[in-house]
CSV table of C-alpha atoms and ligand atoms in Angstrom, one decimal:
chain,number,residue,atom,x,y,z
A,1,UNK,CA,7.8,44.3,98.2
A,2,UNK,CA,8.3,43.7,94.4
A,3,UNK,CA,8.1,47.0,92.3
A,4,UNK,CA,5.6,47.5,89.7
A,5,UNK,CA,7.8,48.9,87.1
A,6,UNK,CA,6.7,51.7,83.9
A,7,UNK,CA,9.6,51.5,81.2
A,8,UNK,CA,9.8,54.7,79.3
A,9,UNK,CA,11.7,54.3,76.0
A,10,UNK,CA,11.5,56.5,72.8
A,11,UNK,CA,13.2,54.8,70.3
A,12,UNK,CA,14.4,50.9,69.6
A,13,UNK,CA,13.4,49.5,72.7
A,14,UNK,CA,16.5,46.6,73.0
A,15,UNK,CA,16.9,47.6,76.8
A,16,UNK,CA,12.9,47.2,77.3
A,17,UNK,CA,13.5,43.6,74.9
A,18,UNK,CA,16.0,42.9,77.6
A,19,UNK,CA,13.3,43.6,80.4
A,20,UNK,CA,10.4,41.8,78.8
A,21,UNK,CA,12.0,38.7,79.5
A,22,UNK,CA,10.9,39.0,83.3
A,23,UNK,CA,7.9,40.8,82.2
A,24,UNK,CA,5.5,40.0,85.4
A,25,UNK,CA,7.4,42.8,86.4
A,26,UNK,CA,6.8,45.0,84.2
A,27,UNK,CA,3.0,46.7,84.4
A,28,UNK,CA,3.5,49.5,81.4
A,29,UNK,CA,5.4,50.7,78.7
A,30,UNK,CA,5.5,54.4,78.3
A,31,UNK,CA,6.7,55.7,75.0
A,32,UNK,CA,7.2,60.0,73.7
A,33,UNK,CA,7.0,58.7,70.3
A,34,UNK,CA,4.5,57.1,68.4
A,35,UNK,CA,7.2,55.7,66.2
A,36,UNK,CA,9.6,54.0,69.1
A,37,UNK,CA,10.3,50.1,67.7
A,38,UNK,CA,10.0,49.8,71.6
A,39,UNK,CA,6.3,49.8,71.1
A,40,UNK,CA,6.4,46.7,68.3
A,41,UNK,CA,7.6,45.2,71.5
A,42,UNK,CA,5.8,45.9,74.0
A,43,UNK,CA,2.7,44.8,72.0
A,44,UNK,CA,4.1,41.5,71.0
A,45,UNK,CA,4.9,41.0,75.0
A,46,UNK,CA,1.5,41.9,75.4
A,47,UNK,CA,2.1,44.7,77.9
A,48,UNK,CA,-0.2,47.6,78.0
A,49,UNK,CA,1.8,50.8,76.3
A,50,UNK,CA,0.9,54.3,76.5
A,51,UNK,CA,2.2,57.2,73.6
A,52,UNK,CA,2.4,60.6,75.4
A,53,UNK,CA,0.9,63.2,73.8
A,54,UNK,CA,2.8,66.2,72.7
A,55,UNK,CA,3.0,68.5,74.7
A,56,UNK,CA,3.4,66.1,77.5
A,57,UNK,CA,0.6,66.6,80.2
A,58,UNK,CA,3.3,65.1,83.1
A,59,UNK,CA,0.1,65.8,85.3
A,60,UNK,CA,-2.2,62.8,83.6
A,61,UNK,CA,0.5,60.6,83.4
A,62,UNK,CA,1.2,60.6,87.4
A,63,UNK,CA,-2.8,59.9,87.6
A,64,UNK,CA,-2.5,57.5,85.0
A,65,UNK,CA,1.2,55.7,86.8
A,66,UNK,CA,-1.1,55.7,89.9
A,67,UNK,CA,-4.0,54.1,88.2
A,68,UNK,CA,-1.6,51.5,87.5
A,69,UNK,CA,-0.3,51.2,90.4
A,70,UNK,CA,3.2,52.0,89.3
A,71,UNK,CA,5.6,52.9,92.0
A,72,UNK,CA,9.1,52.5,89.9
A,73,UNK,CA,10.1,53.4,86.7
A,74,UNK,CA,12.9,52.9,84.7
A,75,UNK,CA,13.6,55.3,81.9
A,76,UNK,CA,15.5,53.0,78.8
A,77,UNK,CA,16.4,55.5,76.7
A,78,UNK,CA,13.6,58.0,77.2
A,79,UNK,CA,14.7,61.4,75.4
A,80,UNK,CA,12.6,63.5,76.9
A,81,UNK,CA,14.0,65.9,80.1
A,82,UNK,CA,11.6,65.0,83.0
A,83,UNK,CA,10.2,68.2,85.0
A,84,UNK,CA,11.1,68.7,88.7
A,85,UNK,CA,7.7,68.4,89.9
A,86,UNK,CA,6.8,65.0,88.4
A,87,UNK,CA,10.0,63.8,90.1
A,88,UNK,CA,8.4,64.8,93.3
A,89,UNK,CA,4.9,64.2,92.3
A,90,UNK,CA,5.8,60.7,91.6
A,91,UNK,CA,5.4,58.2,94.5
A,92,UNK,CA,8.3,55.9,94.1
A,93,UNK,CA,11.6,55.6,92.1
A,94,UNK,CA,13.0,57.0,88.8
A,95,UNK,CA,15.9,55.2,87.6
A,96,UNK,CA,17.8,56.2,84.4
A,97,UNK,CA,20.1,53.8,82.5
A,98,UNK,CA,23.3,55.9,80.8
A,99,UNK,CA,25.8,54.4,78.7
A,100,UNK,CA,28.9,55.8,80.0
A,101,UNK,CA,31.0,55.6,83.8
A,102,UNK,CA,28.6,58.8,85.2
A,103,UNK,CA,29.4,61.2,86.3
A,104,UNK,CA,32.0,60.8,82.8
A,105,UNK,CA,30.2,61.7,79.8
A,106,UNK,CA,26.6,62.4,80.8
A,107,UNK,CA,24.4,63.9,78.2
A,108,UNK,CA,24.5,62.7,74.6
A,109,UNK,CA,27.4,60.7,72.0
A,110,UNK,CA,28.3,59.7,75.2
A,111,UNK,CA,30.0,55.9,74.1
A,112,UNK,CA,31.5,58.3,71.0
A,113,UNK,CA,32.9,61.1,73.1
A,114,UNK,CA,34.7,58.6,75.6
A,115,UNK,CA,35.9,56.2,73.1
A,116,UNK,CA,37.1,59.9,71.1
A,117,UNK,CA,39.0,60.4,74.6
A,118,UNK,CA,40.6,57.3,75.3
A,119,UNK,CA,38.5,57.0,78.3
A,120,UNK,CA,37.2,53.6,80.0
A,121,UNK,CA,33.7,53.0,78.4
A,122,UNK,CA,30.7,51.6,80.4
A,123,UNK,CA,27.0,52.2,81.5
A,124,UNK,CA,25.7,53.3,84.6
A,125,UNK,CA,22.1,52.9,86.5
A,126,UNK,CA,21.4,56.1,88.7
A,127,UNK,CA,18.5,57.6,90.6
A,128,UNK,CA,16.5,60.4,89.1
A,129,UNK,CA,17.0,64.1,90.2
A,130,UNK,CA,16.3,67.6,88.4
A,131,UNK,CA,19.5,67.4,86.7
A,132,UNK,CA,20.2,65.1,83.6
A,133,UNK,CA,22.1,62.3,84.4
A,134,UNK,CA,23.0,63.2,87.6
A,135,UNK,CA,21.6,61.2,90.6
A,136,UNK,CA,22.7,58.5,92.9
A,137,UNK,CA,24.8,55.9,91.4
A,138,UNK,CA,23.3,52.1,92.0
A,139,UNK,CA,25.4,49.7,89.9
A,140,UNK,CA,28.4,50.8,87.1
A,141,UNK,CA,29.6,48.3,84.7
A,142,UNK,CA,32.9,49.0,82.6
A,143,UNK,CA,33.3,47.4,79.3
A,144,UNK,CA,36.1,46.7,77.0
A,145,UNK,CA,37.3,48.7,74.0
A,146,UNK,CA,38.0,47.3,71.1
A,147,UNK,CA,39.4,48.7,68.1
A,148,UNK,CA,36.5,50.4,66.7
A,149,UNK,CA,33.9,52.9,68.0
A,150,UNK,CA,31.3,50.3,66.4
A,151,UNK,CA,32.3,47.1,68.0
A,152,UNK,CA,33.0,49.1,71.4
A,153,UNK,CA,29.7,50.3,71.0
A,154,UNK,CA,28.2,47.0,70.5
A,155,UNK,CA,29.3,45.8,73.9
A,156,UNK,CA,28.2,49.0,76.0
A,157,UNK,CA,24.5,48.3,74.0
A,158,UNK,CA,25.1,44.6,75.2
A,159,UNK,CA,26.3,45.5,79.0
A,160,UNK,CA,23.2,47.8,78.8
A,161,UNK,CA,21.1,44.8,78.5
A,162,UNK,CA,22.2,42.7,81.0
A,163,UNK,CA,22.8,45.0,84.0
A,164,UNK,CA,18.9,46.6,82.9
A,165,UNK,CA,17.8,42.6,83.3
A,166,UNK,CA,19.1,42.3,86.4
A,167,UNK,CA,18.7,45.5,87.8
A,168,UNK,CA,14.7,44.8,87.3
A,169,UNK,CA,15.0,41.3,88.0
A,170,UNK,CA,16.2,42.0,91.2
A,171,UNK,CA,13.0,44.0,92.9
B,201,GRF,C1,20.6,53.3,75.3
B,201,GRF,O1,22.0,53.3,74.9
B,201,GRF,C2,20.4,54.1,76.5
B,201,GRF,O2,21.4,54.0,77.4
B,201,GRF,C3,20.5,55.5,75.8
B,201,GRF,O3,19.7,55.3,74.7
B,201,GRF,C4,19.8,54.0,74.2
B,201,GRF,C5,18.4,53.4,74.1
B,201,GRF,O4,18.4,52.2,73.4
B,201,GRF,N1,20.1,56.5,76.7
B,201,GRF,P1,17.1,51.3,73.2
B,201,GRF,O5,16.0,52.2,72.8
B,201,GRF,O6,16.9,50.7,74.6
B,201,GRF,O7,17.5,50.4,72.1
């Protein structure tokens, strides 16, 4: 059965750009912030987008997923630490997209610390538990590094993309 996805950003949104493309996929955007780019897109793509309010009520917003009929969602640079009990209120699957080689570098600076470190650079999809970027592994993609943390960083942002495309793509 083909998921019904809810893409939570906060900020630019390039990952949810990337997902728009296949868009009958995608039922709702979620943004934390009223000022996320994301949203610019989402309206363009003509998808319906919800701000959260602050605090977040993580109780509506299961109604509201349900009311959509949401059972995935993929957080796309969503900033905000999601509580135990909406991860097992929800009916369905989190995924999180993190731009390093988990478990390497979880958290944030993540391209910055492992370029600082010498380490291989990538980004990683994983399942959704209690604990920040932590969770079942699904699909890794390593990227090159180039001479600068820029340009290196310009390729993770690129791998991030493509693997998010197919990833959704794909159910
Ligand atoms: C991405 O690098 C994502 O992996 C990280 O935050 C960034 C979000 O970028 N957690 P965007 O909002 O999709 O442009």
């Amino acid at each position: 059965m083909k998921k019904k996805w809810a893409v939570f950003i906060s900020g630019t949104g390039s990952n949810l750009n990337a997902m728009l493309d296949i868009r009958e996929n995608i039922r709702l955007v979620v943004s934390s912030s009223s000022q996320a780019l994301g949203i610019l897109k989402s309206k363009r793509a003509g998808v319906p987008t919800l701000i959260l309010p602050k605090p977040i009520d993580w109780n509506q917003l299961n109604q509201t997923l349900e009311s959509f009929g949401i059972n995935a969602i993929f957080l796309a640079g969503f900033m905000k630490i999601i509580p135990e009990s909406f991860i097992s209120d929800f009916k369905g699957t989190i995924i999180n997209l993190h731009p390093s080689l988990l478990p390497d570098y979880p958290g944030l600076k993540s391209i910055e610390k492992a370029f600082q470190d010498q380490k291989p650079l990538g980004v990683s999809v994983h399942q959704v538990i209690p604990e920040v970027d932590a969770g079942e592994i699904l699909v890794q993609r390593r990227t090159e590094t180039l001479q600068s943390l820029e340009s290196s960083e310009f390729l993770v942002h690129l791998s991030e993309q493509r693997l998010v495309r197919e990833v959704i793509a794909k159910c």
